[in-house]
Coordinates of C-alpha atoms in Angstrom, one line a residue:
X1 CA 7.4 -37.9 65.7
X2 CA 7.0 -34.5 66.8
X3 CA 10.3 -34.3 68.3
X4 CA 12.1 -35.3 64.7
X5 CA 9.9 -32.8 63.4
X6 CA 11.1 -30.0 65.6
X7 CA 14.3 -30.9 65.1
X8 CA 14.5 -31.5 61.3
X9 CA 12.5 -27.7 61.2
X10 CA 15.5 -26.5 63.6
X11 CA 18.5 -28.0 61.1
X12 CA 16.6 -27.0 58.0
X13 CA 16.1 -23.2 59.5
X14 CA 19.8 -23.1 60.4
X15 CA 20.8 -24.0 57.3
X16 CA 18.8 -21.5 55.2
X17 CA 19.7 -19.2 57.5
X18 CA 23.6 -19.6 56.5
X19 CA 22.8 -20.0 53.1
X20 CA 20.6 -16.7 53.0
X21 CA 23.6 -15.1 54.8
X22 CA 26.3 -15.9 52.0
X23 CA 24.3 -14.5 49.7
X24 CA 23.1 -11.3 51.5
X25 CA 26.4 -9.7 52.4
X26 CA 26.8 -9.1 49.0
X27 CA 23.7 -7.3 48.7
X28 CA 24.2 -5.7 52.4
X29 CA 27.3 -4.7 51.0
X30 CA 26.2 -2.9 47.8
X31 CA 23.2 -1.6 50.2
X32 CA 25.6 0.5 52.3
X33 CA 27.9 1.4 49.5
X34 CA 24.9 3.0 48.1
X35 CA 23.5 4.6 51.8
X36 CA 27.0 5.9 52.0
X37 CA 27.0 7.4 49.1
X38 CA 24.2 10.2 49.2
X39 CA 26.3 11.0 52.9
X40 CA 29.6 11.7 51.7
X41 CA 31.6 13.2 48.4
X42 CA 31.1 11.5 45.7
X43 CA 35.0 11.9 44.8
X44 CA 35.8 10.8 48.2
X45 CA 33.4 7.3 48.3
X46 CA 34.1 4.0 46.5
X47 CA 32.6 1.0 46.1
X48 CA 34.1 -2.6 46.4
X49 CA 33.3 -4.6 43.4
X50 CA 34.8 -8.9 43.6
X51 CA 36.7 -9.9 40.6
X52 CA 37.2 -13.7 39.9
X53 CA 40.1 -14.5 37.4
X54 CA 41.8 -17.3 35.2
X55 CA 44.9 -16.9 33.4
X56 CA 44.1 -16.3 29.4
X57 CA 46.4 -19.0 28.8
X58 CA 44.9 -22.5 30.3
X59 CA 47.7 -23.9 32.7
X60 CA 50.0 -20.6 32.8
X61 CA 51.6 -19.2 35.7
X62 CA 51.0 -15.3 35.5
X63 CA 51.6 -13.9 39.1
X64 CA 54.1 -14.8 42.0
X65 CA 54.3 -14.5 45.6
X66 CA 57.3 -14.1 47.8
X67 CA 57.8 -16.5 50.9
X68 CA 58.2 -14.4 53.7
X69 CA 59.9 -17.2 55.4
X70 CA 62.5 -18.1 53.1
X71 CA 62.5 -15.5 50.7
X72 CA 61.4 -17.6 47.7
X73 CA 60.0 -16.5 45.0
X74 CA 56.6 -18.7 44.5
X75 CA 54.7 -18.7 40.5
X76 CA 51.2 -17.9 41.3
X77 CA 48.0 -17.2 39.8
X78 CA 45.4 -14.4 41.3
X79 CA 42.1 -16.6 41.4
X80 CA 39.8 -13.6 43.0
X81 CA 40.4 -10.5 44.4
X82 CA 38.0 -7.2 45.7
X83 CA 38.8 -4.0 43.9
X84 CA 38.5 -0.4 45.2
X85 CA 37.0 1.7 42.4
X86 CA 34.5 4.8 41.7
X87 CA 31.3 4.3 42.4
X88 CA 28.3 3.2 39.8
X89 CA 25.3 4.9 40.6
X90 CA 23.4 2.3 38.7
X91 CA 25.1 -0.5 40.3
X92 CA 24.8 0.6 43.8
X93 CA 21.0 1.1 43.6
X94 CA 20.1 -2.1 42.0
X95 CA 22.3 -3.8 44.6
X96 CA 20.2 -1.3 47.1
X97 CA 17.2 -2.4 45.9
X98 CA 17.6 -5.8 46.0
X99 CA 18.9 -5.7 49.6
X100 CA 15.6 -5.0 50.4
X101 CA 13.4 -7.4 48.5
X102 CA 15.9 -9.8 49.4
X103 CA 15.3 -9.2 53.2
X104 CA 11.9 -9.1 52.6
X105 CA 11.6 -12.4 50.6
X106 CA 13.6 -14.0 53.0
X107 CA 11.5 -13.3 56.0
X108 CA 8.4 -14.1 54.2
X109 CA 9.7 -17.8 53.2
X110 CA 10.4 -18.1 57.1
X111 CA 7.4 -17.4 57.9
X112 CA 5.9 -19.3 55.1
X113 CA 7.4 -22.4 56.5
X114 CA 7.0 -22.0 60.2
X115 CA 3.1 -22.1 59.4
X116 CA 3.6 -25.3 57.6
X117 CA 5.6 -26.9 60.5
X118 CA 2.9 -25.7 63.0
X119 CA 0.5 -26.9 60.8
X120 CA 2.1 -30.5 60.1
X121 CA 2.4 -30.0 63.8
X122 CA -1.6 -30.3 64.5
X123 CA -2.0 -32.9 61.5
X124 CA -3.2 -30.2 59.2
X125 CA -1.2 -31.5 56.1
X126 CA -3.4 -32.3 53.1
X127 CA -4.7 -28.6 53.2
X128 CA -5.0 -26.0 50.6
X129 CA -4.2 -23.4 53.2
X130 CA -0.8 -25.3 52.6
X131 CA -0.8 -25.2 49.3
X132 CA -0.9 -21.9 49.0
X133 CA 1.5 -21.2 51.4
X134 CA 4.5 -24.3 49.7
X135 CA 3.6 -22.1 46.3
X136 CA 4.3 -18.8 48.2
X137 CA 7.8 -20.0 49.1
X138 CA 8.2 -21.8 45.7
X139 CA 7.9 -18.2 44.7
X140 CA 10.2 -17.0 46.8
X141 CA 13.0 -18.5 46.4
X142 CA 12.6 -18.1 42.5
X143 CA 12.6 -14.2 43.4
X144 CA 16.1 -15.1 45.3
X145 CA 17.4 -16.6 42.6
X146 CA 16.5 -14.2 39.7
X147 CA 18.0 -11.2 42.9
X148 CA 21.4 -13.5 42.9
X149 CA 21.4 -14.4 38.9
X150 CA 20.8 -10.5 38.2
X151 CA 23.8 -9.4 40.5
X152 CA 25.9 -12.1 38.9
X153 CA 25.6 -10.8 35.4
X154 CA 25.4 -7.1 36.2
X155 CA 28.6 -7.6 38.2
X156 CA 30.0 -9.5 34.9
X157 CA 29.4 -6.9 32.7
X158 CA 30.4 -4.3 35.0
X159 CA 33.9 -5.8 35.6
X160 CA 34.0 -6.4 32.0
X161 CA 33.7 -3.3 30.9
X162 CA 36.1 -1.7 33.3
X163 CA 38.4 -3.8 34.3
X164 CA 41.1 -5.9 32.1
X165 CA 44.4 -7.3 33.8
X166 CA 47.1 -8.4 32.0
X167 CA 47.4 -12.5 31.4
X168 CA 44.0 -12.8 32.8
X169 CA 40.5 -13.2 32.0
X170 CA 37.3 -12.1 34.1
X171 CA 34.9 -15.1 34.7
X172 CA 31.6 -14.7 36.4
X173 CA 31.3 -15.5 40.9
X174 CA 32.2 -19.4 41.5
X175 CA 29.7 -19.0 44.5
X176 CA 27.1 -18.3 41.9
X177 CA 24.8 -21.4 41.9
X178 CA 21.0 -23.2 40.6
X179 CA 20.4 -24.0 44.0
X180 CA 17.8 -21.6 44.9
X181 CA 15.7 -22.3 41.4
X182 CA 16.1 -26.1 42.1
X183 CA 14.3 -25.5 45.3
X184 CA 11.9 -23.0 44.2
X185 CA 10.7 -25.5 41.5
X186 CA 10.4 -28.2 43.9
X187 CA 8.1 -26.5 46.0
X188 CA 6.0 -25.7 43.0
X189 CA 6.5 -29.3 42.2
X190 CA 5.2 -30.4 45.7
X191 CA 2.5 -27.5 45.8
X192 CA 1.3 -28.9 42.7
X193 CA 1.3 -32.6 44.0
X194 CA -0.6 -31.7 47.2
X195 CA -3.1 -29.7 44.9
X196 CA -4.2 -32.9 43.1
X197 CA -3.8 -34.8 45.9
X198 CA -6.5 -33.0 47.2
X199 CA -8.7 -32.5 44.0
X200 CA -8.8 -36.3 43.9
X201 CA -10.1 -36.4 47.4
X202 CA -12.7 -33.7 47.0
X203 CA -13.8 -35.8 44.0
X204 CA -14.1 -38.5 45.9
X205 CA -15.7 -37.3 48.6
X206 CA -18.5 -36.0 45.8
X207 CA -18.9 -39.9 44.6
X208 CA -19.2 -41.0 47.6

């Protein structure tokens, strides 16, 4: 039993681990855009802001491409692209900002949920101790999402207001997803379930 559990923990840390890293480099990203901008000229620095498009007319073919190999000249649409532009002071120090709590919350969760694995580890489930620490990372990963969900529409209105292409539209990231408040409300969920759990047992205990 212990093994599957060490091995489950293993798959469940490398996975949170690649997720976390998707949605950091964005926020790395915007975090050295903005340390690099205090070192150098502000005429000389940019920032690199992700633009996701859709042709204005559902179905249309706006762009082409040329086929190096043959020549041939290919319809096509631009879907996404990263844009070069000045930077935004206010921008680039949110993004700064968050780069940090993001890190911050990140590790914390970790660590959060080593405990519980050690813990579940020594047959300490049903514990309050544990509680605590499944509503700490329930927490946590609600701060995640409202980090990612405030870049996504700052980002939005920022392309939105300085950016318009001809025959497209701007719509928000497609990487953008609930996954992060799913799970942070599941472990309140399962924080709350443990918590009664052991309030029935405590009341029990009293009866007896």
């Amino acid at each position: 039993m212990k093994k599957r559990l060490l091995v489950i923990t293993f798959v469940i840390i490398f996975a949170f681990g690649m997720q976390s890293g998707f949605l950091g480099t964005s926020f790395v990203r915007g975090f050295m855009d903005g340390w690099n901008s205090h070192d150098s000229n502000p005429t000389e620095h940019v920032m690199f802001l992700d633009v996701h498009l859709t042709p204005e007319v559902s179905g249309s073919t706006v762009g082409q491409l040329i086929n190096e190999k043959t020549g041939e000249v290919i319809p096509a649409n631009i879907r996404s692209a990263t844009l070069s532009m000045a930077p935004d002071s206010l921008f680039l120090t949110f993004e700064t900002i968050s780069a940090f709590i993001l890190i911050g919350t990140i590790i914390m969760i970790a660590v959060y949920f080593i405990k519980i694995v050690v813990a579940v580890n020594r047959s300490i489930v049903f514990d309050w101790i544990n509680v605590k620490r499944i509503r700490y990372m329930g927490i946590g990963l609600l701060v995640v999402f409202v980090l990612d969900f405030g870049n996504f529409i700052y980002s939005k209105i920022l392309v939105d207001r300085l950016i318009e292409i001809e025959g497209y539209r701007t719509i928000g990231d497609e990487s953008f997803s609930f996954l992060y408040f799913i799970l942070g409300l599941s472990a309140l969920l399962i924080a709350e379930v443990f918590a009664i759990g052991l309030r029935l047992r405590e009341e029990q205990e009293l009866t007896i």
